[in-house]
Coordinates of C-alpha atoms and ligand atoms in Angstrom, one line a residue:
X216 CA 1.9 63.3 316.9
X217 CA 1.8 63.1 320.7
X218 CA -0.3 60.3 321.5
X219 CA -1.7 62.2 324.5
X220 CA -3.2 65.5 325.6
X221 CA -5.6 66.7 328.2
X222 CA -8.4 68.3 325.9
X223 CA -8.9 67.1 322.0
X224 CA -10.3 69.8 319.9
X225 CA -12.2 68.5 316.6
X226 CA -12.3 70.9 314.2
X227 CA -10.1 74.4 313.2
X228 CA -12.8 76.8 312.8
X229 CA -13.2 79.8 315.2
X230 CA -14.4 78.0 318.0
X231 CA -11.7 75.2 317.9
X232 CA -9.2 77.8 317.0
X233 CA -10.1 79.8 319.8
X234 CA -10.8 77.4 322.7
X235 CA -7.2 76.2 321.8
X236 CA -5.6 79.4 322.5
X237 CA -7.8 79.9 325.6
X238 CA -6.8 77.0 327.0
X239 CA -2.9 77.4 326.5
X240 CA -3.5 80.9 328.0
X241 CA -4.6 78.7 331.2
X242 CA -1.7 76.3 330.8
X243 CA -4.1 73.7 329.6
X244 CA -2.5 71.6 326.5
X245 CA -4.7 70.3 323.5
X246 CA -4.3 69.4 320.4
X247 CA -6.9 70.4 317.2
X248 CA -7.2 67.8 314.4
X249 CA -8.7 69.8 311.1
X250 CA -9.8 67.6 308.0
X251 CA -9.3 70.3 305.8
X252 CA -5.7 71.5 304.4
X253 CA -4.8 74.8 306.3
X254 CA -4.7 77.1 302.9
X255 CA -8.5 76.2 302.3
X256 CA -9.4 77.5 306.0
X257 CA -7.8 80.8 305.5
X258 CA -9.7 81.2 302.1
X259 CA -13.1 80.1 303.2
X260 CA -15.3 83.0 303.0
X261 CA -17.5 83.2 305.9
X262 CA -19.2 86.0 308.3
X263 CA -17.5 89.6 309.1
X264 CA -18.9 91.2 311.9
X265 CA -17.3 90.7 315.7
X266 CA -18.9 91.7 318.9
X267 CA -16.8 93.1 321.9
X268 CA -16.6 89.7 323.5
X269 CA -15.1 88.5 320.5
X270 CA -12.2 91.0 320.0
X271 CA -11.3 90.8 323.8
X272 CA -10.7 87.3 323.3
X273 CA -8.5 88.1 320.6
X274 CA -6.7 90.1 322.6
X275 CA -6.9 87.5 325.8
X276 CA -5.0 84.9 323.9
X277 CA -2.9 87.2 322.3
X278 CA -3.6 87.6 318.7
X279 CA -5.6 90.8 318.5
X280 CA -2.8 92.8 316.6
X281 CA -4.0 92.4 313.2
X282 CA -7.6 93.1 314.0
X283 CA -6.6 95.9 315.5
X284 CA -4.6 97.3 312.3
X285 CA -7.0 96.4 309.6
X286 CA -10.6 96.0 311.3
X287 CA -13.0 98.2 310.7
X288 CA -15.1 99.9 313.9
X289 CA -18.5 100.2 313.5
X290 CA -20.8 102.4 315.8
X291 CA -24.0 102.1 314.0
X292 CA -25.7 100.4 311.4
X293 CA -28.5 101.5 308.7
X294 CA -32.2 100.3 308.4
X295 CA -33.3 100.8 305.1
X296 CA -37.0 100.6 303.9
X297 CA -39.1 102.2 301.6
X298 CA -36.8 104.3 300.0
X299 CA -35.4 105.5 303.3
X300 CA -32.5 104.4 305.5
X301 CA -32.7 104.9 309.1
X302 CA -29.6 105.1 311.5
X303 CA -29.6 102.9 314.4
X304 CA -26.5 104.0 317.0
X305 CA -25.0 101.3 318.4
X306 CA -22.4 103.2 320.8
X307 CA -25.2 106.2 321.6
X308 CA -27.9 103.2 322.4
X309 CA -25.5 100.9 324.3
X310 CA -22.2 102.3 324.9
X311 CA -20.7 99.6 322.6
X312 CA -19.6 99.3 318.5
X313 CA -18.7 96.2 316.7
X314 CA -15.6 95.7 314.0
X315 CA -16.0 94.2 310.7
X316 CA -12.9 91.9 310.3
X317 CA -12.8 88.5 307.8
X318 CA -14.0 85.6 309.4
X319 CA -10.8 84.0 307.2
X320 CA -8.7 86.2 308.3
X321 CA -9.2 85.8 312.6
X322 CA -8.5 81.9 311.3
X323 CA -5.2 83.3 309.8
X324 CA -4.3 85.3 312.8
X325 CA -5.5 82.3 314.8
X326 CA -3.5 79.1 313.3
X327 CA -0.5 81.9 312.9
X328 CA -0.5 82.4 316.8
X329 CA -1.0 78.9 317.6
X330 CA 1.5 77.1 315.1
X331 CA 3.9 80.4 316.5
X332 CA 3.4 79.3 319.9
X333 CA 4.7 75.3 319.1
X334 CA 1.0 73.8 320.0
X335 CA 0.2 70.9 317.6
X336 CA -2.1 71.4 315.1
X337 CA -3.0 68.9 312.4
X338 CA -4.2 69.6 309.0
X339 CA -6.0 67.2 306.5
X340 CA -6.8 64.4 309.1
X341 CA -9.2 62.0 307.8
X342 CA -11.3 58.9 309.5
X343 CA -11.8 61.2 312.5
X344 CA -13.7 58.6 315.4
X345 CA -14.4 59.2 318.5
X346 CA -14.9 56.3 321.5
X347 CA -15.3 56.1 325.4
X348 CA -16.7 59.5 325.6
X349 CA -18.9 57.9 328.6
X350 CA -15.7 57.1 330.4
X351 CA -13.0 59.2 332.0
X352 CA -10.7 58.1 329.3
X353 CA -12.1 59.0 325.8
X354 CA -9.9 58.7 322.7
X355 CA -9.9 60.3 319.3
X356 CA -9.1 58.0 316.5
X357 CA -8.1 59.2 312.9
X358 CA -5.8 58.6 309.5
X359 CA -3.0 61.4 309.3
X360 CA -1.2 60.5 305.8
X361 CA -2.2 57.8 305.1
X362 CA -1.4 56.3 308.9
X363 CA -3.6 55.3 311.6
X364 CA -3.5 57.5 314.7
X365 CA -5.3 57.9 318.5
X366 CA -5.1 60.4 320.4
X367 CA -5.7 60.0 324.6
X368 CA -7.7 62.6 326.7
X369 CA -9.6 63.7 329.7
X370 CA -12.0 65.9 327.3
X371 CA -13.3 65.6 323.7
X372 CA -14.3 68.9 322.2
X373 CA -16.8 69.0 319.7
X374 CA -15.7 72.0 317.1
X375 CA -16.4 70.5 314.4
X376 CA -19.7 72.5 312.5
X377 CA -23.0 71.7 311.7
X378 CA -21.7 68.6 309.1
X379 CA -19.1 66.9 311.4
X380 CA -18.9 63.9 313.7
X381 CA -18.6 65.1 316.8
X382 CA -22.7 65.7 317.8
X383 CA -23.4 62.0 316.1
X384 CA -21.1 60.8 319.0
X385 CA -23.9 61.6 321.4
X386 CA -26.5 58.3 321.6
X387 CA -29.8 59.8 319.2
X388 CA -32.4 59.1 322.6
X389 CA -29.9 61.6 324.4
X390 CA -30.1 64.2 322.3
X391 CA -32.7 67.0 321.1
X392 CA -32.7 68.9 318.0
X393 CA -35.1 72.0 317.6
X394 CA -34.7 72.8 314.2
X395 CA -36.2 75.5 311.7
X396 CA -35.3 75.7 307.8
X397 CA -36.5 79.2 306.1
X398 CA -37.7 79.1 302.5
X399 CA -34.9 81.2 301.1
X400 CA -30.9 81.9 301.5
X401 CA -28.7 84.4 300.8
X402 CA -26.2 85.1 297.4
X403 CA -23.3 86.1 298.6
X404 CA -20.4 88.2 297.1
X405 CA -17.4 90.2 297.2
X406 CA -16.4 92.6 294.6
X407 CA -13.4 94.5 294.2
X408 CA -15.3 97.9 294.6
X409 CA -15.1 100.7 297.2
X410 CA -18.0 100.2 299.9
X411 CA -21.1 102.3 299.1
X412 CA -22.0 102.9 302.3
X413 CA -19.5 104.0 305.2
X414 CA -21.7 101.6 307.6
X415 CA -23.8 97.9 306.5
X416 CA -26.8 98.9 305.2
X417 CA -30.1 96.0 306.0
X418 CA -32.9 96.6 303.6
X419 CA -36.5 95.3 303.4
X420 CA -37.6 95.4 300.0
X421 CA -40.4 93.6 298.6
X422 CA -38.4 91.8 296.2
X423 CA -36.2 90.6 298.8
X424 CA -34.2 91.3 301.7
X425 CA -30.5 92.6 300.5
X426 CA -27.5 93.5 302.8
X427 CA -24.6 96.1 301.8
X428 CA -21.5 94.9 303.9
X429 CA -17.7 95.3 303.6
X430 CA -14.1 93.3 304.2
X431 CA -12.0 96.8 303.9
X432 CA -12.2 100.4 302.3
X433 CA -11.4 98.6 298.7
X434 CA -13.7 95.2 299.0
X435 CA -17.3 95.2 299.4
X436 CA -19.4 92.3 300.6
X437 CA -23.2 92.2 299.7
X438 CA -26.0 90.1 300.5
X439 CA -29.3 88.9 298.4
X440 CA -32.3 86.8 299.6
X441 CA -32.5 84.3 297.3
X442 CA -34.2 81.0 296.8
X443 CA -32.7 78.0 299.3
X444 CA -31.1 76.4 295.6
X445 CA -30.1 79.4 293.7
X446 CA -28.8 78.1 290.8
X447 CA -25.8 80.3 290.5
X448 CA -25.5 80.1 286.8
X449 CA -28.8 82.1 286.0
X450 CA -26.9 85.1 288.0
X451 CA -24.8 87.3 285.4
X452 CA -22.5 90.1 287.4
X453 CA -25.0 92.2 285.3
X454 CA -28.2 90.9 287.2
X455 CA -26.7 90.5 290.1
X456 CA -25.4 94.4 290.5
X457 CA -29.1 95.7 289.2
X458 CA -30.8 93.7 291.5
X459 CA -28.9 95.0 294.6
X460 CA -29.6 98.5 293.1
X461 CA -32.9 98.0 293.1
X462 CA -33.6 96.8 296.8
X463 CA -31.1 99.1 298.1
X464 CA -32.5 101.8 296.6
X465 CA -32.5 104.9 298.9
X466 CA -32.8 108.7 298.4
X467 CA -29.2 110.3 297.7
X468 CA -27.8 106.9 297.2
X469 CA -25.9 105.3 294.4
X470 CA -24.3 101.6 294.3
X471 CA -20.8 101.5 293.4
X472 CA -20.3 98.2 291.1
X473 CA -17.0 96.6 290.2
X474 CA -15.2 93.3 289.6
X475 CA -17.3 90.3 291.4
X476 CA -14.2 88.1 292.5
X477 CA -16.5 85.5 294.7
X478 CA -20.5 84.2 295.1
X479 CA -22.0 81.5 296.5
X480 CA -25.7 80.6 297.9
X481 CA -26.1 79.3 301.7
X482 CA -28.8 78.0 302.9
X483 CA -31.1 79.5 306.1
X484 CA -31.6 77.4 309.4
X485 CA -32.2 77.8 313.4
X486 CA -30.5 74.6 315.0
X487 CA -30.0 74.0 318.1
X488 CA -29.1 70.1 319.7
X489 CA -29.3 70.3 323.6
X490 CA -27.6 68.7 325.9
X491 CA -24.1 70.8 324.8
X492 CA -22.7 68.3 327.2
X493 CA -22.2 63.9 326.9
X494 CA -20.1 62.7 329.4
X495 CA -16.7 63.9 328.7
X496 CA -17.5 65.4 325.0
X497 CA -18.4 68.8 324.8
X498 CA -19.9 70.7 322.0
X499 CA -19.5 74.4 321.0
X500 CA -20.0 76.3 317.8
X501 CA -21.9 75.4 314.9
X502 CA -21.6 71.7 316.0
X503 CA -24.2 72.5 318.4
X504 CA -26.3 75.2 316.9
X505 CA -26.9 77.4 314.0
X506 CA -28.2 80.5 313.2
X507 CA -29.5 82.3 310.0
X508 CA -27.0 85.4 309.3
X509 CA -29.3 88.1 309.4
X510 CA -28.0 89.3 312.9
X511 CA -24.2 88.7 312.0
X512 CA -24.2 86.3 315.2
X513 CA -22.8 81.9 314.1
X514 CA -19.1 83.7 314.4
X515 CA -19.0 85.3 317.9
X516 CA -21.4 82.6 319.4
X517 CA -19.5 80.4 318.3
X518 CA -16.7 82.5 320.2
X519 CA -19.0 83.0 323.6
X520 CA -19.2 78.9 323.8
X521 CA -15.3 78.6 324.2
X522 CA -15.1 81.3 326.2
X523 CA -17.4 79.6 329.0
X524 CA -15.9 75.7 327.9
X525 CA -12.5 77.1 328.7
X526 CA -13.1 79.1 332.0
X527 CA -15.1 75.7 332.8
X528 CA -12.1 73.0 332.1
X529 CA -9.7 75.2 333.6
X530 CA -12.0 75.1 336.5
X531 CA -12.2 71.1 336.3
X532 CA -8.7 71.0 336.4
X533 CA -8.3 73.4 339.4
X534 CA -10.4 71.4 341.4
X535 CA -13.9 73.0 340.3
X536 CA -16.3 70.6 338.5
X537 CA -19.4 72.5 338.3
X538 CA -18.9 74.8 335.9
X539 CA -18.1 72.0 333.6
X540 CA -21.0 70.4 334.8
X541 CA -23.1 73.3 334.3
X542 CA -22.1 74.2 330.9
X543 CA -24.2 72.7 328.8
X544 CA -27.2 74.9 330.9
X545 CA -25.1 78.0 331.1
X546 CA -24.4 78.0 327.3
X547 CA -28.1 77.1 326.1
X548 CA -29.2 80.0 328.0
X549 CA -27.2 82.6 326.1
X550 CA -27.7 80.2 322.9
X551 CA -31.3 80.4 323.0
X552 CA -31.4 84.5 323.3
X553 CA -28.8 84.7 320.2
X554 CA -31.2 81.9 318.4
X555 CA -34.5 84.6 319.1
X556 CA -32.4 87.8 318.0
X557 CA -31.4 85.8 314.5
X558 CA -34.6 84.3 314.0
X559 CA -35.9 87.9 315.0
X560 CA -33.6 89.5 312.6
X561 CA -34.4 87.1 310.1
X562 CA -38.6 87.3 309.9
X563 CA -38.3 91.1 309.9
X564 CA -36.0 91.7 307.1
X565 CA -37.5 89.1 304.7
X566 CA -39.8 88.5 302.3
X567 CA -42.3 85.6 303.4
X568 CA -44.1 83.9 300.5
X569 CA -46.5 81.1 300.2
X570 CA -48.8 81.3 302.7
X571 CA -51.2 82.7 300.6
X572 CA -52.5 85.9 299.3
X573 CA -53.8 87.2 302.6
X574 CA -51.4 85.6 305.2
X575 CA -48.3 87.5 303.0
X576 CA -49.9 90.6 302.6
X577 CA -50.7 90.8 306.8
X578 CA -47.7 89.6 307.0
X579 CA -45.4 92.6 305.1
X580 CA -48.2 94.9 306.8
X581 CA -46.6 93.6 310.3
X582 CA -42.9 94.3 309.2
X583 CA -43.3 97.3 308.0
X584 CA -45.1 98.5 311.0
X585 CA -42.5 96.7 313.2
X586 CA -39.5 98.2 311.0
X587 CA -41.2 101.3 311.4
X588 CA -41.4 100.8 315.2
X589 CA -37.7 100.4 316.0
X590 CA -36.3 103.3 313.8
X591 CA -38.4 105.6 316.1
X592 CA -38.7 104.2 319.1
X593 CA -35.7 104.6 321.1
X594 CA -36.5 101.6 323.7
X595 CA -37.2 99.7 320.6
X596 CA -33.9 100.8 318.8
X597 CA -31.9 99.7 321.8
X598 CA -33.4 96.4 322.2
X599 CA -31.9 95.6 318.6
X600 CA -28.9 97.6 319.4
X601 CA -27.7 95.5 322.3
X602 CA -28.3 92.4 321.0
X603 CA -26.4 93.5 317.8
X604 CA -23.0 94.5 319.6
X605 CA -23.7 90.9 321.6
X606 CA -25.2 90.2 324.8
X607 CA -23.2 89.5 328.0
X608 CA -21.2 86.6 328.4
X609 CA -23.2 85.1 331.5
Ligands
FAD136 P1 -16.8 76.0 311.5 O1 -16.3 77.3 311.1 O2 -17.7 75.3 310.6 O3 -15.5 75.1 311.8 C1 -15.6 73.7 311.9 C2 -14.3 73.1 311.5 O4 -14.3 71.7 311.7 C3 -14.0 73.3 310.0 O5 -12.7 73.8 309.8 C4 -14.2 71.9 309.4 O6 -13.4 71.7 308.2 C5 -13.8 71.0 310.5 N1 -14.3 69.7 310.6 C6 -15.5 69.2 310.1 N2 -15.6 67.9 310.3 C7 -14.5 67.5 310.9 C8 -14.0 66.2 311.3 N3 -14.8 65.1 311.2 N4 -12.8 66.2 311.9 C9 -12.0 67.3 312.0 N5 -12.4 68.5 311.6 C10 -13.6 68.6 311.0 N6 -22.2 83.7 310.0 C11 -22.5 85.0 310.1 O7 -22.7 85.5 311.2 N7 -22.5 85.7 308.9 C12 -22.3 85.2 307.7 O8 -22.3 85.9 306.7 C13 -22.0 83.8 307.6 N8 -21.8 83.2 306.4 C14 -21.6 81.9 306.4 C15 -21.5 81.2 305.2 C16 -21.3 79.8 305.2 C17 -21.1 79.1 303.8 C18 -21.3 79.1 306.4 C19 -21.2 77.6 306.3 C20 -21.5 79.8 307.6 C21 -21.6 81.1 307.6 N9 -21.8 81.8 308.8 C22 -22.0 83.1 308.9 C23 -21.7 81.1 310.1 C24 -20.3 81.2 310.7 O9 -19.4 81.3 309.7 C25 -20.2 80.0 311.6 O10 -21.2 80.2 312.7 C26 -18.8 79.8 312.2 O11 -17.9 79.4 311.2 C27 -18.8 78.8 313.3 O12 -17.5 78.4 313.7 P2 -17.2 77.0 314.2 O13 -15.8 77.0 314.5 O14 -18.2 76.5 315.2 O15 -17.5 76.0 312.9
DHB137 C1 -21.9 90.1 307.2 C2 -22.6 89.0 307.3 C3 -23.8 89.0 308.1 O1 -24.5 87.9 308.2 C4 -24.3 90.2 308.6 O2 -25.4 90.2 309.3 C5 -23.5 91.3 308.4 C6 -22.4 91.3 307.7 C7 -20.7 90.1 306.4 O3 -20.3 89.0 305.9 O4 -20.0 91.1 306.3

């Protein structure tokens, strides 16, 4: 491997994947180190639902021609609750839609493009370390194979999720965490069944929240709230199919069951670390912040942070420093709104328990007036609309 580049990218999810193919798009090299194999980051089963910002980068950098074949366009979403599903229209409210496309698969059309284009790209690096990130000359250490490696830079960026190393570079008494764990998660699956619904379905239910959600017209992806450690063994296909019957339960509807051919449990949290910024390592994506899923947003936030880093180097290297210098600000602004929709989202559509008798029951009382708020009020309805379809970039 080249033992220099101008921008080191840690990490192959989205927001590495992207920022690398923003940057070649502004002549800027870098080169992405990924512990994992690249087979196991095309097959990791993650979010589905892109804004507008997202897709235009896709079709920025030049890899939008999958998504455009096989994506599914979305110009509303359903509310469901007590019994009853309520339409909320995206494109009537705000002009926009969103496209439900595999987070898996935008990392398929993304390493395709990249590897396609000759940038390097390194799969199952191990030992990654990184040093003199307070100095204009940081450097990436790591073991490829078995040998040791370093890579030169003028910028570290931090794209490597919640669990990596990049964020535990910054010194502890520099950085904040604002962090919030919720008492449940979600079971995820995908089954091998037609979708029930032509559009996701959200549903309050006082057994739980549940979400009906797709990956194309043969392959349905739903959603249970669930406890934080669902043990996955007490869930048959059996239970799991009645239970999502149950809370989403509407008039005139009927849930279409079939093979169940993946599940797992993950775990709620709002996290956010501020500064995004340490001397000449950048953060963006999950390494940075998290949101709960309810609002469909870790994906295309993760996307909006590149976006900004990469306008931002290319303006370092054109002569410009202060967007670079104002990232970390810029970012956290539009961080923080995405963090309030999710956690918004997230404390409608679930069922609280715990805080006793009294505090639940006022509690459900507040949801369902709030749920019945923004199904029929149209300011209300657009509020959720436009953050749904994503805000503005700046
Ligand atoms: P990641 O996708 O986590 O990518 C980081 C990459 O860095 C990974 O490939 C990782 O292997 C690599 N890496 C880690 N450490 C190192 C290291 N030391 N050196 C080199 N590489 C390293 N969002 C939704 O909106 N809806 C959902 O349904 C949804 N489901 C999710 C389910 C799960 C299990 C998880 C974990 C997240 C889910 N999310 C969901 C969130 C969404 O998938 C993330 O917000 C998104 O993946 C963020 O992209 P990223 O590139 O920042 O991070
Ligand atoms: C999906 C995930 C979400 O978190 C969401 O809000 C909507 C859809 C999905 O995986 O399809």
């Amino acid at each position: 491997m080249q033992p220099r580049t101008q921008v080191a990218i840690i990490g192959a999810g989205p927001a590495g994947l992207m920022l690398g193919a923003l940057l070649a798009h502004r002549g800027i090299d870098s080169v992405i180190l990924e512990t994992k194999s690249r087979d196991y980051i095309e097959h990791r089963i993650r979010a589905g639902v892109l804004e507008q910002g997202t897709i235009d980068a896709m079709d920025e950098v030049g890899a939008g021609a999958r998504m455009h074949a096989h994506g599914l366009v979305h110009d509303g979403a359903l509310l469901r609750f007590a019994g009853r599903s309520h339409r909320i229209d995206f494109r009537a409210l705000t002009g926009k839609a969103v496209m439900v496309y595999s987070q898996h698969e935008l990392v398929r059309d993304l390493v395709a493009h990249r590897l396609a284009g000759g940038a390097p790209l390194a799969f199952e690096v191990d030992d990654v370390a990184l040093t003199g990130i307070e100095t204009a000359r940081p450097e990436v250490r790591f073991r490829s194979a078995g040998q040791p490696g370093s890579l030169a830079c003028d910028f570290i960026a931090g794209c490597d999720g919640f669990h990596g190393v990049a964020r535990a570079a910054i010194p502890a008494d520099r950085l904040r965490v604002f962090e919030r764990e919720y008492p449940f998660g979600w079971l995820g699956i995908l089954a091998d069944v037609a979708p029930s619904s032509d559009e996701l379905v959200y549903a309050y239910h006082d057994r739980g929240f549940a979400l009906l959600s797709m990956r194309s017209p043969s392959v349905s992806r739903l959603y249970l709230q669930c406890a934080p450690d669902e043990d996955l063994a007490q869930w048959s296909d059996d239970r799991i199919w009645s239970e999502l019957a149950v809370r989403l339960a509407a008039d005139g509807f009927t849930l279409a069951t079939g093979p169940i051919t993946q599940r797992s449990v993950t775990p709620m949290r709002s996290f956010v670390a501020e500064p995004m910024r340490h001397g000449r390592l950048v953060l963006a994506g999950d390494a940075a912040h998290i949101v709960p899923p309810t609002g469909a947003k870790g994906l295309n936030l993760a996307i909006a942070d590149v976006r900004l880093l990469a306008d931002a180097i290319a303006a370092h290297y054109a002569g410009d420093p202060a967007p670079l210098d104002s990232y970390s600000e810029t970012c956290l602004r539009r961080v923080w709104k995405v963090e309030r929709f999710s956690w918004w989202m997230t404390q409608l559509l679930h069922r609280f328990e715990g805080e006793g008798r009294a505090a639940d029951e006022f509690r459900s009382r507040i949801q369902r007036a709030e749920l019945d708020y923004v199904t029929s009020s149209p300011a209300a309805a657009t509020a959720l609309a436009e953050n749904y379809v994503g805000l503005p970039l700046r």
